[in-house]
Amino acid sequence: MTAPLTDNVWTRRGINVLWDGAALARIGPVSGVISLRRFFELDQARWPEEATPLTGGEALVVAGLDAAIDALDAETVTHWIEQELYPRIQEFQSVFDGRRALIFWMADKSRWLENTGKGCFEWRLGCGNQGQLLPLASLLWNGAHKDVRRIEASAEKGANRWIGLYLARIS
């Protein structure tokens, strides 16, 4: 595992997952968050700059990935991420040449698990899949999960709070 990220570069660059509401609010208005469906539409339209709502001017925040994953069975979700979602993530990164952040808002932190033994982050699937673990970080970042960094925010007392996951670039 790499060292945690404690600065705010994730608000401007990278492919990220965020679950902290306070951190989301600091980026910009929540009204700028788009649906996963809209993310797919923007990709289909080839990312028109005037129609791509960047929160804070530098981040595209997408909600609904967790709901889409929960709607699929464990076998289908892996195929869907690899064949449908990942190419769109790659295209976003390519079009904006890594100068913008893509942030997937997934509000339930309790479903993310850090498997230090395997060096990866996993997502606990919804009840229809009996709580199976999905190697979601590996799927989202095309196997670059070893370079994924925990995004941490300073806590008033004690250890930093884990608020998300960050990867600078996918290959």
CSV table of C-alpha atoms in Angstrom, one decimal:
chain,number,residue,atom,x,y,z
A,1,MET,CA,0.0,0.0,0.0
A,2,THR,CA,1.2,3.5,-0.7
A,3,ALA,CA,1.2,6.4,1.7
A,4,PRO,CA,-2.1,8.1,2.4
A,5,LEU,CA,-2.9,11.3,0.5
A,6,THR,CA,-3.5,14.2,2.9
A,7,ASP,CA,-3.5,17.2,0.5
A,8,ASN,CA,-6.3,18.1,-1.9
A,9,VAL,CA,-4.8,17.1,-5.3
A,10,TRP,CA,-7.7,14.6,-5.6
A,11,THR,CA,-10.1,17.6,-6.1
A,12,ARG,CA,-8.2,18.5,-9.3
A,13,ARG,CA,-6.7,15.4,-10.7
A,14,GLY,CA,-7.1,11.6,-10.8
A,15,ILE,CA,-9.8,9.0,-10.7
A,16,ASN,CA,-11.3,9.0,-7.2
A,17,VAL,CA,-13.9,7.5,-5.0
A,18,LEU,CA,-15.3,9.7,-2.2
A,19,TRP,CA,-17.7,9.0,0.6
A,20,ASP,CA,-17.2,12.0,3.0
A,21,GLY,CA,-20.1,14.6,2.7
A,22,ALA,CA,-18.1,17.4,4.2
A,23,ALA,CA,-15.2,16.9,1.7
A,24,LEU,CA,-17.8,16.8,-1.1
A,25,ALA,CA,-19.3,20.1,0.1
A,26,ARG,CA,-15.8,21.8,0.2
A,27,ILE,CA,-15.3,21.0,-3.5
A,28,GLY,CA,-18.3,22.9,-4.6
A,29,PRO,CA,-22.1,22.9,-4.7
A,30,VAL,CA,-23.7,19.5,-4.6
A,31,SER,CA,-26.0,20.6,-7.4
A,32,GLY,CA,-23.0,20.0,-9.7
A,33,VAL,CA,-23.1,16.2,-9.0
A,34,ILE,CA,-24.3,14.2,-12.0
A,35,SER,CA,-25.8,10.8,-12.3
A,36,LEU,CA,-24.0,7.8,-13.7
A,37,ARG,CA,-26.5,7.9,-16.6
A,38,ARG,CA,-25.4,11.5,-17.4
A,39,PHE,CA,-21.7,10.4,-17.2
A,40,PHE,CA,-22.5,7.8,-19.9
A,41,GLU,CA,-24.3,10.5,-22.0
A,42,LEU,CA,-21.4,12.9,-21.8
A,43,ASP,CA,-19.0,10.2,-22.9
A,44,GLN,CA,-21.3,9.4,-25.8
A,45,ALA,CA,-21.3,13.1,-26.8
A,46,ARG,CA,-17.5,13.1,-26.6
A,47,TRP,CA,-17.2,15.2,-23.5
A,48,PRO,CA,-18.4,18.6,-24.8
A,49,GLU,CA,-16.6,21.1,-22.5
A,50,GLU,CA,-19.6,23.5,-22.2
A,51,ALA,CA,-21.9,20.6,-21.2
A,52,THR,CA,-19.6,18.9,-18.7
A,53,PRO,CA,-20.4,20.3,-15.3
A,54,LEU,CA,-17.2,20.5,-13.4
A,55,THR,CA,-17.7,21.0,-9.7
A,56,GLY,CA,-15.4,23.7,-8.4
A,57,GLY,CA,-14.2,24.1,-12.1
A,58,GLU,CA,-12.0,21.0,-11.9
A,59,ALA,CA,-13.9,17.9,-10.8
A,60,LEU,CA,-16.6,15.8,-12.4
A,61,VAL,CA,-18.5,14.3,-9.5
A,62,VAL,CA,-20.7,11.2,-10.4
A,63,ALA,CA,-23.2,9.6,-8.1
A,64,GLY,CA,-25.0,6.3,-8.7
A,65,LEU,CA,-22.1,3.8,-9.2
A,66,ASP,CA,-22.9,2.0,-6.0
A,67,ALA,CA,-26.6,1.7,-7.0
A,68,ALA,CA,-25.6,0.3,-10.4
A,69,ILE,CA,-23.3,-2.2,-8.9
A,70,ASP,CA,-26.1,-3.3,-6.4
A,71,ALA,CA,-28.5,-3.8,-9.3
A,72,LEU,CA,-26.3,-6.5,-10.9
A,73,ASP,CA,-25.2,-9.9,-9.8
A,74,ALA,CA,-21.5,-10.5,-8.9
A,75,GLU,CA,-20.6,-12.1,-12.2
A,76,THR,CA,-22.4,-9.4,-14.4
A,77,VAL,CA,-21.0,-6.5,-12.4
A,78,THR,CA,-17.4,-7.4,-13.2
A,79,HIS,CA,-18.1,-7.7,-16.9
A,80,TRP,CA,-20.1,-4.4,-16.9
A,81,ILE,CA,-17.3,-2.5,-15.1
A,82,GLU,CA,-14.6,-3.9,-17.5
A,83,GLN,CA,-16.6,-3.5,-20.7
A,84,GLU,CA,-18.9,-0.5,-20.1
A,85,LEU,CA,-17.6,1.7,-17.3
A,86,TYR,CA,-13.8,1.4,-17.5
A,87,PRO,CA,-13.6,2.6,-21.2
A,88,ARG,CA,-15.5,5.7,-20.3
A,89,ILE,CA,-13.2,6.4,-17.3
A,90,GLN,CA,-10.3,6.0,-19.7
A,91,GLU,CA,-11.9,8.3,-22.2
A,92,PHE,CA,-12.5,11.0,-19.6
A,93,GLN,CA,-8.9,10.9,-18.6
A,94,SER,CA,-7.8,11.1,-22.2
A,95,VAL,CA,-10.0,13.9,-23.2
A,96,PHE,CA,-9.1,16.1,-20.2
A,97,ASP,CA,-5.5,14.9,-20.4
A,98,GLY,CA,-5.4,14.2,-16.7
A,99,ARG,CA,-6.1,17.9,-15.9
A,100,ARG,CA,-9.5,17.2,-14.2
A,101,ALA,CA,-10.6,14.9,-11.4
A,102,LEU,CA,-13.2,12.2,-11.9
A,103,ILE,CA,-14.9,11.5,-8.5
A,104,PHE,CA,-17.3,8.7,-7.9
A,105,TRP,CA,-19.5,9.6,-4.9
A,106,MET,CA,-20.2,6.4,-3.0
A,107,ALA,CA,-21.7,7.5,0.3
A,108,ASP,CA,-21.4,4.2,2.3
A,109,LYS,CA,-17.9,4.0,3.6
A,110,SER,CA,-18.7,0.9,5.6
A,111,ARG,CA,-18.9,-1.2,2.4
A,112,TRP,CA,-15.3,-0.4,1.5
A,113,LEU,CA,-12.7,-2.7,3.1
A,114,GLU,CA,-8.9,-2.4,2.9
A,115,ASN,CA,-7.4,-5.9,2.5
A,116,THR,CA,-3.9,-5.3,3.6
A,117,GLY,CA,-3.0,-8.9,3.1
A,118,LYS,CA,-3.8,-8.7,-0.6
A,119,GLY,CA,-2.8,-5.0,-0.9
A,120,CYS,CA,-6.2,-4.0,-2.3
A,121,PHE,CA,-9.5,-2.3,-1.6
A,122,GLU,CA,-12.8,-4.3,-1.9
A,123,TRP,CA,-16.4,-3.4,-2.0
A,124,ARG,CA,-19.0,-5.4,-0.1
A,125,LEU,CA,-21.9,-6.2,-2.5
A,126,GLY,CA,-25.5,-5.6,-1.6
A,127,CYS,CA,-27.7,-8.2,0.2
A,128,GLY,CA,-28.7,-9.8,-3.1
A,129,ASN,CA,-25.2,-11.1,-3.4
A,130,GLN,CA,-24.9,-12.2,0.2
A,131,GLY,CA,-22.2,-9.7,1.1
A,132,GLN,CA,-19.7,-11.0,-1.4
A,133,LEU,CA,-16.6,-8.9,-1.8
A,134,LEU,CA,-15.9,-7.3,-5.2
A,135,PRO,CA,-12.3,-6.2,-6.1
A,136,LEU,CA,-13.8,-2.9,-7.1
A,137,ALA,CA,-10.6,-0.9,-6.8
A,138,SER,CA,-8.8,-3.3,-9.1
A,139,LEU,CA,-11.7,-3.1,-11.6
A,140,LEU,CA,-12.1,0.7,-11.5
A,141,TRP,CA,-8.4,1.3,-11.9
A,142,ASN,CA,-7.7,-1.7,-14.3
A,143,GLY,CA,-5.4,-3.5,-11.9
A,144,ALA,CA,-3.5,-0.5,-10.7
A,145,HIS,CA,-4.9,-0.9,-7.3
A,146,LYS,CA,-1.4,-1.2,-5.7
A,147,ASP,CA,-0.9,2.5,-6.6
A,148,VAL,CA,-4.3,3.6,-5.1
A,149,ARG,CA,-3.9,5.9,-2.1
A,150,ARG,CA,-6.3,6.4,0.8
A,151,ILE,CA,-7.5,10.0,0.9
A,152,GLU,CA,-7.3,11.2,4.5
A,153,ALA,CA,-8.5,14.4,6.1
A,154,SER,CA,-7.2,15.7,9.4
A,155,ALA,CA,-9.2,14.9,12.4
A,156,GLU,CA,-9.5,17.2,15.4
A,157,LYS,CA,-8.4,14.5,17.7
A,158,GLY,CA,-6.6,11.3,16.9
A,159,ALA,CA,-5.8,9.7,13.6
A,160,ASN,CA,-6.8,11.2,10.2
A,161,ARG,CA,-10.2,10.3,8.8
A,162,TRP,CA,-10.3,8.0,5.7
A,163,ILE,CA,-12.6,9.8,3.2
A,164,GLY,CA,-11.9,8.2,-0.1
A,165,LEU,CA,-9.5,6.6,-2.6
A,166,TYR,CA,-7.2,8.3,-5.2
A,167,LEU,CA,-5.3,7.2,-8.2
A,168,ALA,CA,-3.4,9.8,-10.2
A,169,ARG,CA,-3.7,8.0,-13.6
A,170,ILE,CA,-4.9,4.8,-15.1
A,171,SER,CA,-3.0,3.1,-17.8
